Amino acid sequence: MSAKGRTATRDAPWFAGLLVAVGLAYVLLVLVMPLAAVFIEAFAKGAEVYLAAIVEPDAIAAVQLTLLVTAIAVPLNTLFGLAAAWAITKFEFFGKDALLTLIDLPLSVSPVISGLVYVLLYSVHGWFGPYLQANDIEIIFAVPGIVLATTLVTFPYVARELIPLMQQQGSDEEAAAATLGAGPLRTFWLVTLPNVKWALMYGVLLCTARAMGEFGAVSVVSGHIRGKTATMPLHVEILYNEYNFVAAFAIASLLAMFALVTLAVKTLLESRFAGELAAQRGT
Amino acid sequence: MTTATASSFRFRERSALGGFWPAYGFTVFYLSVIVLIPLTALVLRPWELGVAGVWNVVSSERVVAALRLSFGAAALAAAINAVFGGILAWVLVRYDFPGKRLIDALVDLPFALPTAVAGIALAAIYAPNGTVGALLAPYDIRIAYTPLGVMVALIFIGLPFVVRAVQPVLEDLSADVEEAAATLGASRCRTITQVVFPAVAPSLLTGFSLAFARAVGEYGSVIFIAGNLPLVSEIAPLLIVIKLEEFDYAGAAAIGLAMLTLSFVLLFALNVAHRLLSRPGMA
């Protein structure tokens, strides 16, 4: 809204003010109040109770499990994102559009279904159940199932950030490097990666945030064993269902703080490197 | 595929770059293991019950009620977000006010905040003794533990989809068009309803579709506030979890398949509507 000469497209102050008020009220009601509630409830009985809830052994086990699962799922999906982006954006091949659609598929699948599909495969009554049981391999109600479910839910996050950007950048630079004798790995490392590093970081950030907070998919495959297969979000649920609200919100506040850091880094990346992220910042 | 002729079909175009097969191979392998094989199980498992058995599951009173709630509340929440999210996007693009950048960043909170955290926070606010719940209690309005609670959670989840879909379109919409309309004698109100609104309508629909698709399968943020009363406030994903707890895997898969099928049909319809809406003649 530049002040000069734009009278024709400038809204009356009362009108603009009204809309701003409506927008702000909506943000307050929908976003700010829930966020504030997390911290208010967490500190409802003071800092000591809060700290005690966080250093409790089951809580620490939940934090460790969440970090472990994230540390497996995110690198896997990052590797996949890089491989998929390289194949899709640097080459022309049959069935590319179908591949692109399939990569986005997990986004339109309910998290609960993302967990369910692994139960159908790997549980005792699943397709591979008898084989797994004979070989004493536990997937469902154990850590591997949690990793698989988290991986499925966060599957497209890195690929989706890289593909549009690499498509836009084309492959002239890579072709030049190849002509000069660089092998594919060297080309990728020295030419492609520097061009996409911020978009990669952006994708990894979103992937990490979703992986740490995933609830529905993990809930289906975990079995909710306290201190063993309960990730942080599941531990929040267990505590909440035991009416241990302060402890539930204390763990929730850790996740909320991580979410706020994610938002800050995301905003920073968007404002600093807008041009080096994907052309279209569509959600 | 431009140079491939019918007589010499080539899977892949020639390229100076290497590394196609390792990247493509890993992409397809990983996609199969994480996404395709598990989803195949979802598509095939229900039919163990026979066609009549599947129909019995998905047409049972409880499942129909749950599907109606999940899809109905998701549509309503997305519609409310289309209105207020649209206003918020307009406000963020067009007006200056203190705290604007902070609010812009905060819009993505539902992407970053784990759903279980949002769920318990919303339950705390809207419970009869919560901040908002207590305000409404004297008027006998209950939100938590009713279908309204489901909608409130889905509004939280869907807001960023609408705002982030509309924002870039509003940013690209040049003031010239509005100025032209004003110069031709259109009132500001008429300019907004007949020039601005048609231009952003397709993006509003996109935002609506994305928010709807996400909300249909949403689990974590809903179950804490919903109360989960069968036939009243029980969502479809929860019913899947309940079936799994009863070891009724085929039944769970049947509900999952019904959910996926329904949402793909609806998203396809929304896609067609979007195409019609963005035809040049319509804008």
Short mmCIF file of N, CA and C in Angstrom, two decimals, chain A residues 107-111, chain B residues 67-82 154-155 157-162 204-218 237 259-271:
data_model
loop_
_atom_site.label_atom_id
_atom_site.label_comp_id
_atom_site.label_asym_id
_atom_site.label_seq_id
_atom_site.Cartn_x
_atom_site.Cartn_y
_atom_site.Cartn_z
N LEU A 107 1.39 -37.66 0.70
CA LEU A 107 0.83 -36.44 1.27
C LEU A 107 -0.69 -36.51 1.37
N SER A 108 -1.32 -37.30 0.51
CA SER A 108 -2.78 -37.34 0.56
C SER A 108 -3.29 -38.60 1.25
N VAL A 109 -2.41 -39.27 1.97
CA VAL A 109 -2.82 -40.45 2.71
C VAL A 109 -2.88 -40.10 4.20
N SER A 110 -3.97 -40.49 4.84
CA SER A 110 -4.09 -40.23 6.28
C SER A 110 -2.93 -40.87 7.04
N PRO A 111 -2.39 -40.17 8.04
CA PRO A 111 -1.29 -40.76 8.83
C PRO A 111 -1.67 -42.12 9.41
N LEU B 67 -17.41 -41.62 8.64
CA LEU B 67 -16.99 -41.05 7.35
C LEU B 67 -17.68 -39.71 7.13
N ARG B 68 -18.98 -39.66 7.47
CA ARG B 68 -19.71 -38.41 7.27
C ARG B 68 -19.09 -37.30 8.12
N LEU B 69 -18.75 -37.64 9.36
CA LEU B 69 -18.13 -36.63 10.24
C LEU B 69 -16.78 -36.19 9.69
N SER B 70 -15.92 -37.15 9.32
CA SER B 70 -14.59 -36.79 8.83
C SER B 70 -14.67 -35.90 7.60
N PHE B 71 -15.49 -36.31 6.64
CA PHE B 71 -15.57 -35.53 5.39
C PHE B 71 -16.35 -34.23 5.59
N GLY B 72 -17.44 -34.29 6.37
CA GLY B 72 -18.26 -33.10 6.59
C GLY B 72 -17.50 -32.03 7.36
N ALA B 73 -16.89 -32.43 8.47
CA ALA B 73 -16.16 -31.45 9.29
C ALA B 73 -14.97 -30.91 8.51
N ALA B 74 -14.32 -31.77 7.70
CA ALA B 74 -13.18 -31.31 6.91
C ALA B 74 -13.62 -30.26 5.89
N ALA B 75 -14.77 -30.49 5.24
CA ALA B 75 -15.27 -29.54 4.23
C ALA B 75 -15.65 -28.22 4.89
N LEU B 76 -16.33 -28.31 6.03
CA LEU B 76 -16.76 -27.10 6.73
C LEU B 76 -15.55 -26.29 7.22
N ALA B 77 -14.59 -27.01 7.80
CA ALA B 77 -13.39 -26.33 8.30
C ALA B 77 -12.63 -25.67 7.15
N ALA B 78 -12.54 -26.37 6.02
CA ALA B 78 -11.83 -25.80 4.87
C ALA B 78 -12.57 -24.58 4.34
N ALA B 79 -13.91 -24.63 4.38
CA ALA B 79 -14.70 -23.49 3.90
C ALA B 79 -14.48 -22.27 4.81
N ILE B 80 -14.50 -22.50 6.13
CA ILE B 80 -14.26 -21.39 7.06
C ILE B 80 -12.86 -20.82 6.85
N ASN B 81 -11.90 -21.72 6.64
CA ASN B 81 -10.54 -21.25 6.38
C ASN B 81 -10.44 -20.50 5.06
N ALA B 82 -11.25 -20.92 4.07
CA ALA B 82 -11.22 -20.22 2.78
C ALA B 82 -11.65 -18.77 2.98
N LEU B 154 -9.73 -29.16 12.94
CA LEU B 154 -9.45 -29.19 11.51
C LEU B 154 -9.23 -27.78 10.95
N ILE B 155 -9.84 -26.78 11.60
CA ILE B 155 -9.57 -25.39 11.20
C ILE B 155 -8.11 -25.06 11.48
N ILE B 157 -5.56 -27.10 11.64
CA ILE B 157 -4.70 -27.84 10.73
C ILE B 157 -4.68 -27.23 9.32
N GLY B 158 -5.83 -26.69 8.89
CA GLY B 158 -5.96 -26.29 7.49
C GLY B 158 -5.57 -24.87 7.15
N LEU B 159 -5.48 -24.00 8.18
CA LEU B 159 -5.27 -22.58 7.90
C LEU B 159 -4.09 -22.27 6.96
N PRO B 160 -2.89 -22.83 7.22
CA PRO B 160 -1.76 -22.43 6.35
C PRO B 160 -1.97 -22.81 4.89
N PHE B 161 -2.69 -23.89 4.62
CA PHE B 161 -2.88 -24.32 3.23
C PHE B 161 -3.56 -23.21 2.43
N VAL B 162 -4.60 -22.61 3.02
CA VAL B 162 -5.35 -21.57 2.30
C VAL B 162 -4.50 -20.31 2.16
N LEU B 204 -8.05 -19.86 -4.12
CA LEU B 204 -8.85 -20.16 -2.93
C LEU B 204 -9.33 -21.61 -2.98
N LEU B 205 -9.72 -22.03 -4.17
CA LEU B 205 -10.18 -23.40 -4.33
C LEU B 205 -9.03 -24.38 -4.10
N THR B 206 -7.84 -24.05 -4.61
CA THR B 206 -6.67 -24.88 -4.36
C THR B 206 -6.43 -25.01 -2.86
N GLY B 207 -6.45 -23.86 -2.17
CA GLY B 207 -6.25 -23.87 -0.72
C GLY B 207 -7.30 -24.71 -0.02
N PHE B 208 -8.55 -24.55 -0.46
CA PHE B 208 -9.64 -25.33 0.10
C PHE B 208 -9.37 -26.82 -0.07
N SER B 209 -8.98 -27.21 -1.31
CA SER B 209 -8.75 -28.64 -1.59
C SER B 209 -7.63 -29.20 -0.72
N LEU B 210 -6.51 -28.45 -0.62
CA LEU B 210 -5.38 -28.94 0.16
C LEU B 210 -5.75 -29.08 1.63
N ALA B 211 -6.46 -28.05 2.15
CA ALA B 211 -6.87 -28.09 3.56
C ALA B 211 -7.83 -29.24 3.79
N PHE B 212 -8.75 -29.43 2.86
CA PHE B 212 -9.73 -30.52 2.95
C PHE B 212 -9.03 -31.88 2.94
N ALA B 213 -8.11 -32.06 1.97
CA ALA B 213 -7.43 -33.34 1.85
C ALA B 213 -6.67 -33.68 3.12
N ARG B 214 -6.02 -32.68 3.68
CA ARG B 214 -5.27 -32.92 4.91
C ARG B 214 -6.21 -33.23 6.07
N ALA B 215 -7.33 -32.51 6.13
CA ALA B 215 -8.22 -32.61 7.28
C ALA B 215 -8.97 -33.95 7.31
N VAL B 216 -9.29 -34.48 6.14
CA VAL B 216 -10.05 -35.73 6.08
C VAL B 216 -9.34 -36.84 6.86
N GLY B 217 -8.02 -36.93 6.73
CA GLY B 217 -7.30 -38.01 7.37
C GLY B 217 -6.70 -37.63 8.71
N GLU B 218 -6.94 -36.42 9.16
CA GLU B 218 -6.29 -35.93 10.37
C GLU B 218 -6.71 -36.73 11.60
N PRO B 237 -10.52 -42.09 10.89
CA PRO B 237 -9.22 -42.66 11.24
C PRO B 237 -9.22 -43.35 12.60
N MET B 259 -11.89 -44.59 2.72
CA MET B 259 -11.47 -43.19 2.91
C MET B 259 -10.66 -42.68 1.75
N LEU B 260 -9.66 -43.50 1.34
CA LEU B 260 -8.77 -43.09 0.24
C LEU B 260 -9.56 -42.90 -1.05
N THR B 261 -10.45 -43.88 -1.33
CA THR B 261 -11.22 -43.81 -2.57
C THR B 261 -12.08 -42.56 -2.59
N LEU B 262 -12.82 -42.34 -1.48
CA LEU B 262 -13.68 -41.16 -1.40
C LEU B 262 -12.88 -39.88 -1.58
N SER B 263 -11.73 -39.78 -0.91
CA SER B 263 -11.03 -38.50 -0.99
C SER B 263 -10.41 -38.31 -2.38
N PHE B 264 -10.00 -39.42 -3.05
CA PHE B 264 -9.47 -39.23 -4.40
C PHE B 264 -10.57 -38.79 -5.36
N VAL B 265 -11.76 -39.36 -5.20
CA VAL B 265 -12.88 -38.95 -6.06
C VAL B 265 -13.19 -37.46 -5.84
N LEU B 266 -13.26 -37.06 -4.58
CA LEU B 266 -13.59 -35.66 -4.28
C LEU B 266 -12.48 -34.72 -4.77
N LEU B 267 -11.22 -35.13 -4.56
CA LEU B 267 -10.12 -34.26 -5.00
C LEU B 267 -10.10 -34.15 -6.52
N PHE B 268 -10.47 -35.26 -7.18
CA PHE B 268 -10.53 -35.21 -8.64
C PHE B 268 -11.61 -34.22 -9.08
N ALA B 269 -12.77 -34.26 -8.41
CA ALA B 269 -13.85 -33.33 -8.74
C ALA B 269 -13.42 -31.88 -8.50
N LEU B 270 -12.72 -31.66 -7.37
CA LEU B 270 -12.24 -30.30 -7.08
C LEU B 270 -11.23 -29.85 -8.12
N ASN B 271 -10.44 -30.81 -8.61
CA ASN B 271 -9.45 -30.51 -9.65
C ASN B 271 -10.13 -30.06 -10.94
#
